[in-house]
Rosetta silent file (secondary structure, phi, psi, omega in degrees, C-alpha in Angstrom):
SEQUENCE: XXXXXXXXXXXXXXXXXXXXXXXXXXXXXXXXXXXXXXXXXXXXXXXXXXXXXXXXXXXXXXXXXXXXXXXXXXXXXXXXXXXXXXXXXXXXXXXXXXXXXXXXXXXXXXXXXXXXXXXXXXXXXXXXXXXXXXXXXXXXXXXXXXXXXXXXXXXXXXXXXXXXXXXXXXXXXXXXXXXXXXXXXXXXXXXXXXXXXXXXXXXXXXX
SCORE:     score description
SCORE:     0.000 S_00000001
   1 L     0.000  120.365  175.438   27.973  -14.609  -18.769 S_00000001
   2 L   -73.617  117.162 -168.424   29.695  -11.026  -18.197 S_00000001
   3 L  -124.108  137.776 -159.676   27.060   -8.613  -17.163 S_00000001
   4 L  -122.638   80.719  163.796   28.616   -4.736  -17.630 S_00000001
   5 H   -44.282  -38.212  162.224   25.485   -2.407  -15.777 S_00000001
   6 H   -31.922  -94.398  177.093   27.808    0.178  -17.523 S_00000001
   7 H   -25.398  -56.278  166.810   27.829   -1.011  -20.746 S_00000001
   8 H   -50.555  -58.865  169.170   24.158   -2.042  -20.720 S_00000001
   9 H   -74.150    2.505 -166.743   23.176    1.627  -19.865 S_00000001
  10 H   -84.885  -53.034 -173.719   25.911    3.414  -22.087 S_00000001
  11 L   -26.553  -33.034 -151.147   23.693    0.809  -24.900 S_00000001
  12 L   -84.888  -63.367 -171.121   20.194    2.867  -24.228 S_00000001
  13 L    93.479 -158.016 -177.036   22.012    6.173  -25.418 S_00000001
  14 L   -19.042  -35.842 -174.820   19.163    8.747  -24.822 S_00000001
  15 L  -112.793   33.193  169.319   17.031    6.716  -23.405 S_00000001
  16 H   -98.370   38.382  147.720   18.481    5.324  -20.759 S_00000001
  17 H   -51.608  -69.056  177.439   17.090    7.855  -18.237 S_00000001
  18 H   -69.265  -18.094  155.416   13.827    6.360  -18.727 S_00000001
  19 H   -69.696  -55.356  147.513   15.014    3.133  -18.200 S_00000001
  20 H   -32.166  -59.217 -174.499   16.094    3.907  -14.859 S_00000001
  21 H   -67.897   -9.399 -179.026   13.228    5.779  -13.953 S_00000001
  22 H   -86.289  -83.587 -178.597   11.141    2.636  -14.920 S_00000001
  23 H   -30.080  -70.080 -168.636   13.404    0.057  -13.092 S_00000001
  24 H   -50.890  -34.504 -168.160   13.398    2.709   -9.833 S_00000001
  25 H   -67.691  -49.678 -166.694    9.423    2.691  -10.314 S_00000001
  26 H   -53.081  -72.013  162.772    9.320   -1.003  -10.868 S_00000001
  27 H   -23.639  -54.825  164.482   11.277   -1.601   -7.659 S_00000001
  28 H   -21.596  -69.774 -151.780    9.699    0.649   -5.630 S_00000001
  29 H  -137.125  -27.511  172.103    6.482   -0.433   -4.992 S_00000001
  30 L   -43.072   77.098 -146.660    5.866   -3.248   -7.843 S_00000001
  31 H   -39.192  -27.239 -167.685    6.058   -6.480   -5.974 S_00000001
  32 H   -81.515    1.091 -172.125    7.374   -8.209   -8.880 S_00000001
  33 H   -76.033  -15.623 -167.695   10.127   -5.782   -9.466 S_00000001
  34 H   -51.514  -14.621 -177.668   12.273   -6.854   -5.900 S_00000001
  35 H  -107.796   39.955 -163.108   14.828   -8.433   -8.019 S_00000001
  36 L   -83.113  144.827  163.687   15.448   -5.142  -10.073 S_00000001
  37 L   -58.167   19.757  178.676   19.487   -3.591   -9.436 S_00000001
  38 H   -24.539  -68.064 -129.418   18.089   -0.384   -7.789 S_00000001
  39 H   -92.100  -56.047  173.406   20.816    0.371   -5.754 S_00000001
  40 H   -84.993    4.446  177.952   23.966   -0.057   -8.558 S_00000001
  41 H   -94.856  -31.898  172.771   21.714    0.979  -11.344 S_00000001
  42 H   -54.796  -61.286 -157.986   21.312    4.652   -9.208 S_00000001
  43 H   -71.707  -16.752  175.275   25.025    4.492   -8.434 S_00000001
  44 H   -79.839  -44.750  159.463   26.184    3.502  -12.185 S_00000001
  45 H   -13.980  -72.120  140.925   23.751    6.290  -13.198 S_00000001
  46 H   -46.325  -50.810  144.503   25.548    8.610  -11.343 S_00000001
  47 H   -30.286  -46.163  165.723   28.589    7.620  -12.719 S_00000001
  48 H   -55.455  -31.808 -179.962   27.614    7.899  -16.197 S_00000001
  49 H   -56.146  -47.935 -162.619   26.353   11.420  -15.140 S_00000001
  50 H   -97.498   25.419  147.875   29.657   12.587  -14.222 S_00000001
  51 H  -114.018   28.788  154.911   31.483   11.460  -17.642 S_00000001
  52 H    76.553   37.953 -176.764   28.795   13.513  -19.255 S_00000001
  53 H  -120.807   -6.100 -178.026   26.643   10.970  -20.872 S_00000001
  54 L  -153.729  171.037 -142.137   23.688   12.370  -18.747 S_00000001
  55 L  -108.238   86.509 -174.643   22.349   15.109  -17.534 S_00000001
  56 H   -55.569  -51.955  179.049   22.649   14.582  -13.122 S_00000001
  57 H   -33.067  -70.960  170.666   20.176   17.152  -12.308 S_00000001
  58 H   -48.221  -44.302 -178.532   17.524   15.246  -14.509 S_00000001
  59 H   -70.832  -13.354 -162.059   18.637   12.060  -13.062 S_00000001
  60 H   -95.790  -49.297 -170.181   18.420   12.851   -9.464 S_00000001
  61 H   -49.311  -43.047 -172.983   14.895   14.632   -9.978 S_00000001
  62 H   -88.228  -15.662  130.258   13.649   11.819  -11.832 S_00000001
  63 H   -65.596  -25.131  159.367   14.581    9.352   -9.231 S_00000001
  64 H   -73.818  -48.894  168.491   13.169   10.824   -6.594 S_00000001
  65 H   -63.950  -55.540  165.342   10.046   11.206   -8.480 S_00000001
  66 H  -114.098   44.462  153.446   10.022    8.030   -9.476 S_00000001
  67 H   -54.112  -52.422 -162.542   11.055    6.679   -6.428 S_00000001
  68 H   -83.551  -31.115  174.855    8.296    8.422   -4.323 S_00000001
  69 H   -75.900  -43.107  157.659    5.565    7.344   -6.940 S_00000001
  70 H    -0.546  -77.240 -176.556    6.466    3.664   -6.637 S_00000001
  71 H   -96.008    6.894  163.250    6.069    3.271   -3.637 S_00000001
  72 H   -90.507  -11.560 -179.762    2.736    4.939   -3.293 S_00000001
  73 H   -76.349  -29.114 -176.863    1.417    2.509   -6.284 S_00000001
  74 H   -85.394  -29.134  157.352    2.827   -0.180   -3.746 S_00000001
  75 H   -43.300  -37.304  176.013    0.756    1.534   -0.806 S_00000001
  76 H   -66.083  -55.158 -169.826   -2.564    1.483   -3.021 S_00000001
  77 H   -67.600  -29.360 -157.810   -1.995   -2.001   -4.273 S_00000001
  78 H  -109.581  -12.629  152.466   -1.324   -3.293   -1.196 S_00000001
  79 H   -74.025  -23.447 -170.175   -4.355   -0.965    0.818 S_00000001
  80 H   -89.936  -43.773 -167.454   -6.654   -1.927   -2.090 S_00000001
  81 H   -96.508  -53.248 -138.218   -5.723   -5.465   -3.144 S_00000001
  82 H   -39.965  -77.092 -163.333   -2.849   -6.606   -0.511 S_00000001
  83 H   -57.218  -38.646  150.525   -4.976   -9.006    1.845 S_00000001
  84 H   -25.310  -74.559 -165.327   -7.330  -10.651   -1.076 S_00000001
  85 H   -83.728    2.063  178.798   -4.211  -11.263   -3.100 S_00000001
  86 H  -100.235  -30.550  171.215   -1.519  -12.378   -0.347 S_00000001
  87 H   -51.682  -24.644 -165.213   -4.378  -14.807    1.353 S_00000001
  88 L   -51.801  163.925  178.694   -5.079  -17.090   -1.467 S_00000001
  89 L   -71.266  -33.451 -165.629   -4.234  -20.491   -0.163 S_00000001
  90 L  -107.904    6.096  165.032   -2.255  -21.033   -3.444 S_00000001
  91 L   -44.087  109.928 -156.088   -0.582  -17.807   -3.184 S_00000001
  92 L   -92.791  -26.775 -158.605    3.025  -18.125   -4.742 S_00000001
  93 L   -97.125  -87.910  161.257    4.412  -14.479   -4.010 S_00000001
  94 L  -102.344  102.467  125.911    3.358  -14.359   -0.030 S_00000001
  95 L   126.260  -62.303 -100.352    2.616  -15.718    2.443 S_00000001
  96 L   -45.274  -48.012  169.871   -0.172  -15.045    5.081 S_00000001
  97 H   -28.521  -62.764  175.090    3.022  -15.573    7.337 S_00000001
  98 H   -32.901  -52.876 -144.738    4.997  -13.330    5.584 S_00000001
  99 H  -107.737  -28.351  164.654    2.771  -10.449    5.825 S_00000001
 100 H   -61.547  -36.057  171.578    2.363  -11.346    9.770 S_00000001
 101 H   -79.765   -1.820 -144.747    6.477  -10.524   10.296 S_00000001
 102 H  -104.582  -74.323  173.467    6.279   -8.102    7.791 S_00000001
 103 H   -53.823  -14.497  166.039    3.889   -6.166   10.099 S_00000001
 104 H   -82.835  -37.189  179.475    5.493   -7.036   13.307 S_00000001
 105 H   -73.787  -18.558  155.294    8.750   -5.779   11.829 S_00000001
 106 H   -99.333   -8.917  138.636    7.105   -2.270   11.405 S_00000001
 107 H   -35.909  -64.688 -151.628    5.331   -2.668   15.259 S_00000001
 108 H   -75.189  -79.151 -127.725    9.036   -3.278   16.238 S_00000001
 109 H  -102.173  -26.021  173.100   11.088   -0.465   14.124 S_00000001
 110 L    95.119 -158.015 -165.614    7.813    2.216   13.718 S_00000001
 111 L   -68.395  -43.941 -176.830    7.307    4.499   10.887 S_00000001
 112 L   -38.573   -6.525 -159.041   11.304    4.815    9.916 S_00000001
 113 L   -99.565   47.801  141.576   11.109    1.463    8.340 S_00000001
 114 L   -58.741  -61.553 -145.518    9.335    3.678    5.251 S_00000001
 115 L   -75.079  -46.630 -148.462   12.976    5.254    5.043 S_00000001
 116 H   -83.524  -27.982  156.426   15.219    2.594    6.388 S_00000001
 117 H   -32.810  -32.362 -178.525   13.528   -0.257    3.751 S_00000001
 118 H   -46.763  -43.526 -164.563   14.831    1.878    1.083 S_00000001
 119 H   -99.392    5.734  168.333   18.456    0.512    1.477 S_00000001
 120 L   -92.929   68.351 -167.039   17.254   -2.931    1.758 S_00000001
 121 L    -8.151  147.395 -175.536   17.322   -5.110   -1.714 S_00000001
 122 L    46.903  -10.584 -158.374   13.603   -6.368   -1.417 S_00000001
 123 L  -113.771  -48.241 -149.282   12.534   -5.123    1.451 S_00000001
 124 H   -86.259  -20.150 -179.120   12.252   -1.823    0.340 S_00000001
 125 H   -77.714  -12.418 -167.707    9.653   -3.669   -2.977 S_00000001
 126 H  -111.919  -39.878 -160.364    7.299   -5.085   -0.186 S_00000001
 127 H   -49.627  -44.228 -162.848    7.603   -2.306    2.587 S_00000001
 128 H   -86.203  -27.310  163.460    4.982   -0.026    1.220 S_00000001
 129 H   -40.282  -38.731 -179.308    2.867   -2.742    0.215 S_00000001
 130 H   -75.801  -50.688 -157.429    2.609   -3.842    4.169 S_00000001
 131 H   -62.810  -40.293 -168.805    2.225   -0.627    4.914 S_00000001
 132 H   -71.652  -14.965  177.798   -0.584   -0.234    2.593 S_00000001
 133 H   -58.217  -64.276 -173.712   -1.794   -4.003    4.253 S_00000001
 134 H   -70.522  -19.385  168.406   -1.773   -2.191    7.798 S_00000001
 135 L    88.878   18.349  165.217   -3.931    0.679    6.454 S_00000001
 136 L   -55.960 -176.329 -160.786   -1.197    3.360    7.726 S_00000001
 137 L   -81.003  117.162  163.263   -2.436    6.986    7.737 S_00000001
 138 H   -27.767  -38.658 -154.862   -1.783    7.723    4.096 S_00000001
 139 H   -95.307  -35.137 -173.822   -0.495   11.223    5.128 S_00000001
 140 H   -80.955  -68.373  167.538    1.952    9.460    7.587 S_00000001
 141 H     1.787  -92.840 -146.592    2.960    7.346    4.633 S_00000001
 142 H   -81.168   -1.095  163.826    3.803    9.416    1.944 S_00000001
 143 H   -68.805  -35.562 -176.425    6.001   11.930    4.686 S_00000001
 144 H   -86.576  -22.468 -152.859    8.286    9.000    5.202 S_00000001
 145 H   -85.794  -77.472 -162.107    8.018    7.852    1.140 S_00000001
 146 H   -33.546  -61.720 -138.470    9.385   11.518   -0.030 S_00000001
 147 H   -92.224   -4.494  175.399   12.427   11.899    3.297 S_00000001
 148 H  -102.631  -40.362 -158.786   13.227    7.686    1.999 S_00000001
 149 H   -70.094  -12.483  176.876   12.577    8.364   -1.525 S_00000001
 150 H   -97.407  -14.207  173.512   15.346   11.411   -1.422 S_00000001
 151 H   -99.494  -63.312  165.896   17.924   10.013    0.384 S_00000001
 152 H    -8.126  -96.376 -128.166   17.515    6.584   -2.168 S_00000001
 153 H   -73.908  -47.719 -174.433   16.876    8.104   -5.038 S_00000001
 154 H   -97.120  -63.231  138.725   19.316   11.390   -5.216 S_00000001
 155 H    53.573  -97.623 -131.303   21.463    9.648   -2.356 S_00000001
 156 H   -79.454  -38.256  174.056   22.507    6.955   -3.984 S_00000001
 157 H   -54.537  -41.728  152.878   22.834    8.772   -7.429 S_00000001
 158 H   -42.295  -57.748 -170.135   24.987   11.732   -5.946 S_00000001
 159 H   -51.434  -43.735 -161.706   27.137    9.229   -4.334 S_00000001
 160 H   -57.544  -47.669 -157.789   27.852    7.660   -7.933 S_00000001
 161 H   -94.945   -1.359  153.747   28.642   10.745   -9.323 S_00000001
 162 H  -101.875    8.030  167.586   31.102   12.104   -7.343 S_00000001
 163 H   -94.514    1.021 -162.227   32.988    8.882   -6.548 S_00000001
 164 H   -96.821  -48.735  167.038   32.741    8.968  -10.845 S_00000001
 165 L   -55.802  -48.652  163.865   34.114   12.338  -11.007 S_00000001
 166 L   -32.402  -39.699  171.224   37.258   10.946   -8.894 S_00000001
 167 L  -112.255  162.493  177.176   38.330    8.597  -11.380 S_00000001
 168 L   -28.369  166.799  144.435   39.607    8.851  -14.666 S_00000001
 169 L   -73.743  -34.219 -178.119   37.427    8.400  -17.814 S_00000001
 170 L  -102.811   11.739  155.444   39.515    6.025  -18.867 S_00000001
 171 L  -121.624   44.585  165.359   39.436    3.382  -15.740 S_00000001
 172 H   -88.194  -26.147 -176.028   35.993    3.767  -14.961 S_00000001
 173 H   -58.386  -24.418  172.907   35.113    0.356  -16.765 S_00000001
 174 H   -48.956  -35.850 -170.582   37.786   -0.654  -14.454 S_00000001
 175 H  -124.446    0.529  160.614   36.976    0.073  -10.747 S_00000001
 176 H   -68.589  -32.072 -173.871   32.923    0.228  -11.496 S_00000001
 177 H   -81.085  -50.340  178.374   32.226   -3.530  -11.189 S_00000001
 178 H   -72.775  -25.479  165.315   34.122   -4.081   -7.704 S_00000001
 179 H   -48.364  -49.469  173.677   32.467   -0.597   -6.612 S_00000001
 180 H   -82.759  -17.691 -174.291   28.854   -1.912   -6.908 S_00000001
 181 H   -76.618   -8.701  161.817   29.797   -5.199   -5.489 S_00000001
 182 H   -84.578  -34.716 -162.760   30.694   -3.852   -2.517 S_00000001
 183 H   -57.813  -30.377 -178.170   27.905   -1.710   -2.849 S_00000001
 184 H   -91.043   -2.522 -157.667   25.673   -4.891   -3.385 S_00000001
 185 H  -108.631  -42.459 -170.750   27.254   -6.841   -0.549 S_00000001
 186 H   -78.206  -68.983 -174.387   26.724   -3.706    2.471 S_00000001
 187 L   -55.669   21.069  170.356   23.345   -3.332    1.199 S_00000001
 188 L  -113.714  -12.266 -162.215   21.946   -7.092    2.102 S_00000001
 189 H   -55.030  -20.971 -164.562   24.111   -6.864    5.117 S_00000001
 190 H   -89.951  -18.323  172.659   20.798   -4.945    7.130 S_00000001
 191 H   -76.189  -36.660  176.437   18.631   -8.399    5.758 S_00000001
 192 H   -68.097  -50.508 -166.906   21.504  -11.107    6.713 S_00000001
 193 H   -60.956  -49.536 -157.362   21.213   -9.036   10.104 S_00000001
 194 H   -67.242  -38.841 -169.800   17.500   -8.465   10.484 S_00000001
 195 H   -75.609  -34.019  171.219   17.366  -13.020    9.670 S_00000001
 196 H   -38.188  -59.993  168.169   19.864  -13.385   12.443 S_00000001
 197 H   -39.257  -41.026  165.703   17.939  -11.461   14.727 S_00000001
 198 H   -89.438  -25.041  178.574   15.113  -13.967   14.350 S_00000001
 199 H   -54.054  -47.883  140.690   17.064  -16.630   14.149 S_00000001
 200 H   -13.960  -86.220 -179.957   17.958  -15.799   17.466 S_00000001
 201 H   -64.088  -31.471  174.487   14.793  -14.766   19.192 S_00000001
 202 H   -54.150  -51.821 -159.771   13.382  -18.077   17.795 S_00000001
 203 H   -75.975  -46.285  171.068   16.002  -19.945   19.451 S_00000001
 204 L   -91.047    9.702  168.227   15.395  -18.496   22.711 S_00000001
 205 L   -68.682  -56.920 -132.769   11.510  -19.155   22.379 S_00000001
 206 L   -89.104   18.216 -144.542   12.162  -22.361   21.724 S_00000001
 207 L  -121.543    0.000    0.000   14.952  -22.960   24.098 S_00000001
């Protein structure tokens, strides 16, 4: 099955704005959202912007906003709910394990992993959840959520549309599909590293 992220968003017509901005929300902070296209749906976005099918300004704003709301709905859910609902025995989604490296992996990297989770497929749908798990200072939080949610959100969108504006109108269906797949292939590269890394330390526990 040929899946065109173009095509699919050229389809919404007017409304694909708000589809984005849902899918960026969803993603965010929704745990069930981690297997949403954030990263090539911002950067086709931005493409579309610059052949004039959307409005960038509107697109960037409204990714950032609802970038940055996301992931405070994933901070709530996961200060208000997270340990209740990740504990069950019969828990399907996480874990208790999970949510012990989760939290050792922001002990290790410190508040930046707000920002640097952004650029991580999945990572970036659970990070504010842990965070909201560990009870950080709310205040600390949502300082990192804005300075992640703006380089993400407009970022990633920016990038699209001035690598969009480079090419033609009439070979963008052409050179869009291998453009996010590299796009999708550097962004798991910080998760293949990050498993290595344990893979690793594990080795020399056990060693």
């Amino acid at each position: 099955m040929h899946f065109d992220l173009f095509e699919l968003l050229h389809s919404f017509g007017g409304y694909a704005m708000w589809v984005i901005f849902l899918i960026v929300f969803a993603e965010s902070g929704l745990f069930f959202g981690f297997f949403l296209p954030g990263d090539s749906l911002l950067f086709t976005a931005g493409v579309l912007a610059s052949q004039g099918f959307m409005n960038i300004a509107l697109v960037c704003v409204g990714s950032f906003i609802a970038a940055v709301l996301g992931d405070s709905v994933g901070y709530w859910f996961g200060h208000t709910y997270g340990k209740k609902f990740f504990n069950k025995p019969d828990s399907i989604v996480r874990t208790p394990d999970h949510i012990v490296k989760a939290e050792k992996f922001y002990e290790k990297h410190g508040k930046k992993t707000i920002i640097i989770a952004r650029f991580v497929p999945a990572v970036r749908t659970f990070a504010p959840i842990v965070a909201g798990i560990g009870s950080m200072d709310y205040k600390t939080f949502i300082s990192y959520n804005v300075v992640g949610g703006f380089l993400w959100g407009v970022g990633m969108t920016l990038a699209g549309f001035f690598l969009g504006s480079l090419i033609p109108a009439e070979k963008v269906d052409k050179y869009l599909l291998p453009i996010i797949a590299v796009i999708v292939v550097v962004s798991i590269i910080p998760a293949i590293h990050h498993i290595w890394q344990e893979r690793q330390e594990a080795k020399k526990h056990h060693a």
